[in-house]
CSV table of C-alpha atoms in Angstrom, one decimal:
chain,number,residue,atom,x,y,z
A,228,GLU,CA,11.3,-2.2,-98.6
A,229,LYS,CA,8.5,-4.7,-99.1
A,230,PHE,CA,10.4,-7.6,-97.6
A,231,ASN,CA,8.2,-10.8,-97.7
A,232,VAL,CA,8.3,-12.6,-94.4
A,233,GLY,CA,8.2,-16.4,-94.9
A,234,THR,CA,9.2,-16.3,-98.5
A,235,GLU,CA,12.4,-14.4,-98.4
A,236,SER,CA,15.5,-14.3,-96.2
A,237,LEU,CA,17.2,-11.1,-95.3
A,238,LEU,CA,20.8,-12.1,-95.0
A,239,PRO,CA,21.3,-13.4,-98.5
A,240,SER,CA,19.5,-10.3,-99.8
A,241,GLN,CA,21.4,-7.6,-97.8
A,242,GLY,CA,22.0,-5.5,-100.9
A,243,LYS,CA,18.3,-5.5,-101.6
A,244,TYR,CA,17.0,-4.8,-98.1
A,245,VAL,CA,19.7,-2.6,-96.5
A,246,ALA,CA,17.6,-0.8,-93.9
A,247,SER,CA,15.7,-3.9,-92.9
A,248,THR,CA,18.9,-6.0,-92.6
A,249,ASP,CA,20.5,-3.2,-90.5
A,250,THR,CA,17.6,-3.2,-88.1
A,251,PHE,CA,17.4,-6.9,-87.9
A,252,LEU,CA,21.0,-7.3,-87.1
A,253,LYS,CA,20.8,-4.5,-84.4
A,254,LEU,CA,17.7,-6.1,-82.8
A,255,THR,CA,19.4,-9.4,-82.7
A,256,ARG,CA,22.5,-8.1,-81.1
A,257,ALA,CA,20.5,-6.2,-78.5
A,258,HIS,CA,18.5,-9.3,-77.5
A,259,GLU,CA,21.8,-11.3,-77.4
A,260,GLU,CA,23.5,-8.8,-75.2
A,261,HIS,CA,20.6,-9.1,-72.7
A,262,GLY,CA,20.8,-12.9,-72.9
A,263,ASP,CA,17.4,-13.3,-74.6
A,264,TYR,CA,18.5,-16.1,-77.0
A,265,LEU,CA,14.9,-17.3,-77.6
A,266,ALA,CA,14.1,-13.8,-79.0
A,267,CYS,CA,17.1,-14.1,-81.3
A,268,LEU,CA,16.0,-17.5,-82.4
A,269,GLY,CA,12.5,-16.1,-83.2
A,270,LEU,CA,13.9,-13.2,-85.3
A,271,TYR,CA,16.0,-15.6,-87.3
A,272,GLU,CA,13.2,-18.0,-87.9
A,273,HIS,CA,11.1,-15.2,-89.2
A,274,TYR,CA,13.6,-13.1,-91.2
A,275,ALA,CA,16.5,-15.4,-92.0
A,276,PRO,CA,15.0,-19.0,-92.0
A,277,ASP,CA,17.7,-20.4,-94.1
A,278,SER,CA,20.6,-19.1,-91.9
A,279,TYR,CA,21.0,-22.6,-90.3
A,280,VAL,CA,24.4,-21.9,-88.6
A,281,ASN,CA,23.0,-18.9,-86.7
A,282,LEU,CA,19.7,-20.7,-86.0
A,283,SER,CA,21.6,-23.7,-84.5
A,284,TYR,CA,23.5,-21.4,-82.3
A,285,TYR,CA,20.6,-19.5,-80.9
A,286,ALA,CA,18.6,-22.6,-80.5
A,287,GLU,CA,21.3,-24.2,-78.4
A,288,ARG,CA,21.6,-21.0,-76.2
A,289,ALA,CA,17.9,-21.0,-75.8
A,290,GLY,CA,18.0,-24.5,-74.5
A,291,GLU,CA,16.4,-26.1,-77.6
A,292,ASP,CA,19.1,-28.9,-78.0
A,293,GLY,CA,17.1,-31.0,-80.4
A,294,LEU,CA,16.2,-28.1,-82.6
A,295,SER,CA,19.8,-27.0,-82.5
A,296,GLN,CA,21.0,-30.4,-83.7
A,297,ASP,CA,18.5,-30.4,-86.6
A,298,TYR,CA,19.7,-27.0,-87.7
A,299,ARG,CA,23.4,-28.0,-87.4
A,300,ARG,CA,22.7,-31.0,-89.8
A,301,LYS,CA,20.8,-28.8,-92.2
A,302,ALA,CA,23.6,-26.3,-92.2
A,303,TYR,CA,26.2,-28.8,-93.0
A,304,GLN,CA,24.1,-30.5,-95.7
A,305,ASN,CA,23.3,-27.1,-97.3
A,306,ASP,CA,26.9,-25.8,-97.2
A,307,PRO,CA,29.7,-27.8,-95.5
A,308,CYS,CA,31.7,-24.7,-94.8
A,309,ALA,CA,34.1,-24.2,-91.9
A,310,ALA,CA,31.4,-22.8,-89.6
A,311,ALA,CA,29.0,-25.6,-90.4
A,312,ALA,CA,31.6,-28.3,-89.9
A,313,TYR,CA,32.7,-26.8,-86.6
A,314,ASN,CA,29.2,-26.5,-85.2
A,315,LEU,CA,28.2,-30.0,-86.2
A,316,ALA,CA,31.5,-31.2,-84.6
A,317,ILE,CA,30.9,-29.8,-81.2
A,318,SER,CA,27.4,-31.5,-81.1
A,319,TYR,CA,29.2,-34.8,-80.9
A,320,PRO,CA,31.0,-36.3,-77.9
A,321,GLU,CA,34.6,-35.2,-77.6
A,322,ASP,CA,35.9,-38.8,-77.8
A,323,SER,CA,33.9,-39.6,-80.9
A,324,THR,CA,35.3,-40.1,-84.4
A,325,GLU,CA,32.9,-37.6,-85.8
A,326,PHE,CA,34.0,-34.9,-83.4
A,327,ARG,CA,37.7,-35.2,-84.4
A,328,ASP,CA,37.1,-35.6,-88.2
A,329,LEU,CA,34.8,-32.7,-88.4
A,330,LEU,CA,37.2,-30.5,-86.3
A,331,GLU,CA,39.9,-31.4,-88.7
A,332,GLU,CA,37.7,-30.5,-91.7
A,333,ALA,CA,36.6,-27.1,-90.1
A,334,SER,CA,40.2,-26.3,-89.3
A,335,SER,CA,41.4,-27.0,-92.8
A,336,LYS,CA,38.7,-24.7,-94.1
A,337,GLY,CA,39.8,-21.9,-91.8
A,338,SER,CA,37.7,-22.2,-88.6
A,339,PHE,CA,39.7,-20.5,-85.9
A,340,GLU,CA,37.5,-22.0,-83.2
A,341,ALA,CA,38.4,-25.5,-84.5
A,342,LYS,CA,42.0,-24.6,-84.6
A,343,SER,CA,42.0,-23.5,-80.9
A,344,ILE,CA,40.3,-26.7,-79.8
A,345,LEU,CA,42.6,-28.9,-81.9
A,346,SER,CA,45.6,-27.1,-80.5
A,347,VAL,CA,44.6,-28.4,-77.0
A,348,LEU,CA,43.9,-31.9,-78.3
A,349,LEU,CA,47.3,-32.0,-80.0
A,350,GLN,CA,49.5,-30.8,-77.1
A,351,ASN,CA,51.0,-34.1,-76.4
A,352,SER,CA,50.7,-36.0,-79.6
A,353,ASP,CA,51.9,-33.2,-82.0
A,354,PRO,CA,53.2,-30.2,-79.9
A,355,SER,CA,54.6,-28.4,-83.0
A,356,ARG,CA,51.4,-28.4,-84.9
A,357,ALA,CA,49.6,-27.5,-81.7
A,358,ASP,CA,51.7,-24.4,-81.3
A,359,ALA,CA,51.1,-23.4,-85.0
A,360,LEU,CA,47.3,-23.8,-84.6
A,361,ILE,CA,47.2,-21.8,-81.4
A,362,ALA,CA,49.3,-19.0,-82.9
A,363,ASP,CA,47.0,-18.8,-85.8
A,364,ALA,CA,43.8,-18.8,-83.6
A,365,SER,CA,45.4,-16.3,-81.2
A,366,ALA,CA,46.2,-13.8,-83.9
A,367,HIS,CA,42.6,-13.9,-85.1
A,368,PHE,CA,40.9,-13.5,-81.8
A,369,ARG,CA,43.3,-11.0,-80.4
A,370,LYS,CA,42.5,-8.8,-83.5
A,371,LEU,CA,38.9,-9.1,-82.8
A,372,PHE,CA,39.5,-8.0,-79.2
A,373,GLU,CA,41.7,-5.2,-80.3
A,374,ASP,CA,39.0,-3.8,-82.7
A,375,ASP,CA,36.1,-4.0,-80.2
A,376,PRO,CA,37.1,-5.0,-76.7
A,377,THR,CA,33.7,-4.6,-75.2
A,378,GLY,CA,31.4,-5.7,-78.0
A,379,LEU,CA,32.2,-9.3,-78.6
A,380,SER,CA,30.0,-12.3,-78.0
A,381,GLU,CA,30.2,-14.5,-74.8
A,382,ASP,CA,31.6,-17.4,-76.9
A,383,VAL,CA,34.5,-15.2,-78.2
A,384,TYR,CA,35.3,-14.0,-74.7
A,385,GLY,CA,35.5,-17.6,-73.6
A,386,ARG,CA,37.8,-18.4,-76.5
A,387,LEU,CA,40.0,-15.5,-75.7
A,388,LYS,CA,40.3,-16.6,-72.1
A,389,SER,CA,41.2,-20.1,-73.1
A,390,ILE,CA,43.9,-18.8,-75.5
A,391,ALA,CA,45.4,-16.4,-72.9
A,392,GLN,CA,45.5,-19.3,-70.4
A,393,LEU,CA,47.0,-21.7,-72.9
A,394,GLN,CA,49.7,-19.2,-73.9
A,395,ARG,CA,50.2,-18.3,-70.2
A,396,ASP,CA,49.6,-14.6,-71.0
A,397,HIS,CA,48.4,-13.3,-67.7
A,398,GLN,CA,48.5,-9.7,-68.8
A,399,PHE,CA,46.1,-10.4,-71.7
A,400,LEU,CA,43.8,-12.4,-69.5
A,401,THR,CA,43.7,-9.3,-67.1
A,402,GLN,CA,42.8,-7.1,-70.1
A,403,ILE,CA,40.0,-9.4,-71.1
A,404,GLU,CA,38.6,-9.4,-67.5
A,405,GLU,CA,38.7,-5.6,-67.4
A,406,ALA,CA,37.0,-5.4,-70.8
A,407,LEU,CA,34.3,-7.7,-69.4
A,408,VAL,CA,33.9,-5.3,-66.4
A,409,ARG,CA,33.4,-2.3,-68.6
A,410,ARG,CA,31.0,-4.3,-70.8
A,411,GLU,CA,28.9,-5.2,-67.8
A,412,LYS,CA,28.9,-1.5,-66.5
A,413,ALA,CA,27.8,-0.3,-70.0
A,414,ARG,CA,25.0,-2.9,-70.1
A,415,ARG,CA,23.7,-1.9,-66.6
A,416,LYS,CA,23.9,1.8,-67.6
A,417,GLU,CA,21.9,1.0,-70.7
A,418,ILE,CA,19.2,-0.9,-68.7
A,419,ARG,CA,19.0,2.1,-66.2
A,420,GLU,CA,18.6,4.6,-69.0
A,421,VAL,CA,15.8,2.4,-70.6
A,422,ASN,CA,14.0,2.1,-67.3
A,423,GLU,CA,14.4,5.8,-66.6
A,424,THR,CA,13.0,6.6,-70.1
A,425,HIS,CA,10.0,4.3,-69.5
A,426,LEU,CA,9.4,6.0,-66.0
A,427,LEU,CA,9.6,9.5,-67.5
A,428,ASP,CA,7.2,8.4,-70.3
A,429,SER,CA,4.7,7.0,-67.6
A,430,LYS,CA,5.0,10.2,-65.5
A,431,GLU,CA,4.4,12.4,-68.7
A,432,SER,CA,1.4,10.2,-69.6
A,433,ALA,CA,0.0,10.6,-66.1
A,434,ALA,CA,0.5,14.4,-66.1
A,435,GLU,CA,-1.2,14.7,-69.4
A,436,GLY,CA,-4.1,12.7,-68.0
A,437,SER,CA,-4.4,15.1,-65.1
A,438,ASN,CA,-4.7,18.0,-67.4
A,439,LEU,CA,-7.6,16.7,-69.3
A,440,PRO,CA,-10.8,18.7,-68.8
A,441,LYS,CA,-12.8,17.4,-66.0
A,442,PRO,CA,-16.3,16.1,-66.8
A,443,ALA,CA,-19.1,18.5,-65.7
A,444,PRO,CA,-20.7,17.4,-62.5
A,445,SER,CA,-24.0,15.9,-63.0
A,446,LYS,CA,-26.9,18.0,-61.7
A,447,PRO,CA,-28.4,16.6,-58.4
A,448,LEU,CA,-31.8,15.0,-58.6
A,449,PRO,CA,-34.5,17.1,-57.5
A,450,GLU,CA,-36.1,16.5,-54.1
A,451,ASP,CA,-39.4,14.7,-54.1
A,452,ASP,CA,-41.4,17.8,-53.6
A,453,GLU,CA,-39.6,19.5,-56.6
A,454,PHE,CA,-40.9,17.0,-59.2
A,455,ILE,CA,-43.6,18.5,-61.4
A,456,GLN,CA,-46.9,16.7,-60.9
A,457,ILE,CA,-48.8,16.0,-64.1
């Protein structure tokens, strides 16, 4: 598809590079499922260098806190959308003015993550608003779980657990835990299958090597008395 690494970005050009974008997203998800956030960060730096929100997320998960903060600021400066405001908010101490103000901004722009956090903060000072916020966030995250119970990110599962606990929905909390068990079993099965495939490939390569024609044995050197004297 002639995608130019370093001069183009896949995600804003999805209609132009459909196959490449699909492969990129699948690779990123595979690395994320195996906890290799540094690999995810590398993929985004090469193929979507202006996707600052995702870059900040993977940098944080990879333990690159300073780099993550830089990407958060760039994301917000480039486009102060709900996701950018939320990501920048959670980089500040929870008792700071920046944290609260950016959460409010993110919530007003539709961030369900921000709404779920604000619902906890407002439990005592504004319980009616807290209930409305958690109801809105709950509907969103429950729909994600309903559509794909074993394919969500770790952050979403964490948010789901918080919502279930806040709403005292023990049945839903059990469903989440069961989905996580199925997810882990599927992950382990995938790892075993990959390992078995690699082992099979190794055995086949070894077998092919054993079937190669053997080199002809070298002729033994003649005894001393067999040399022709000139």
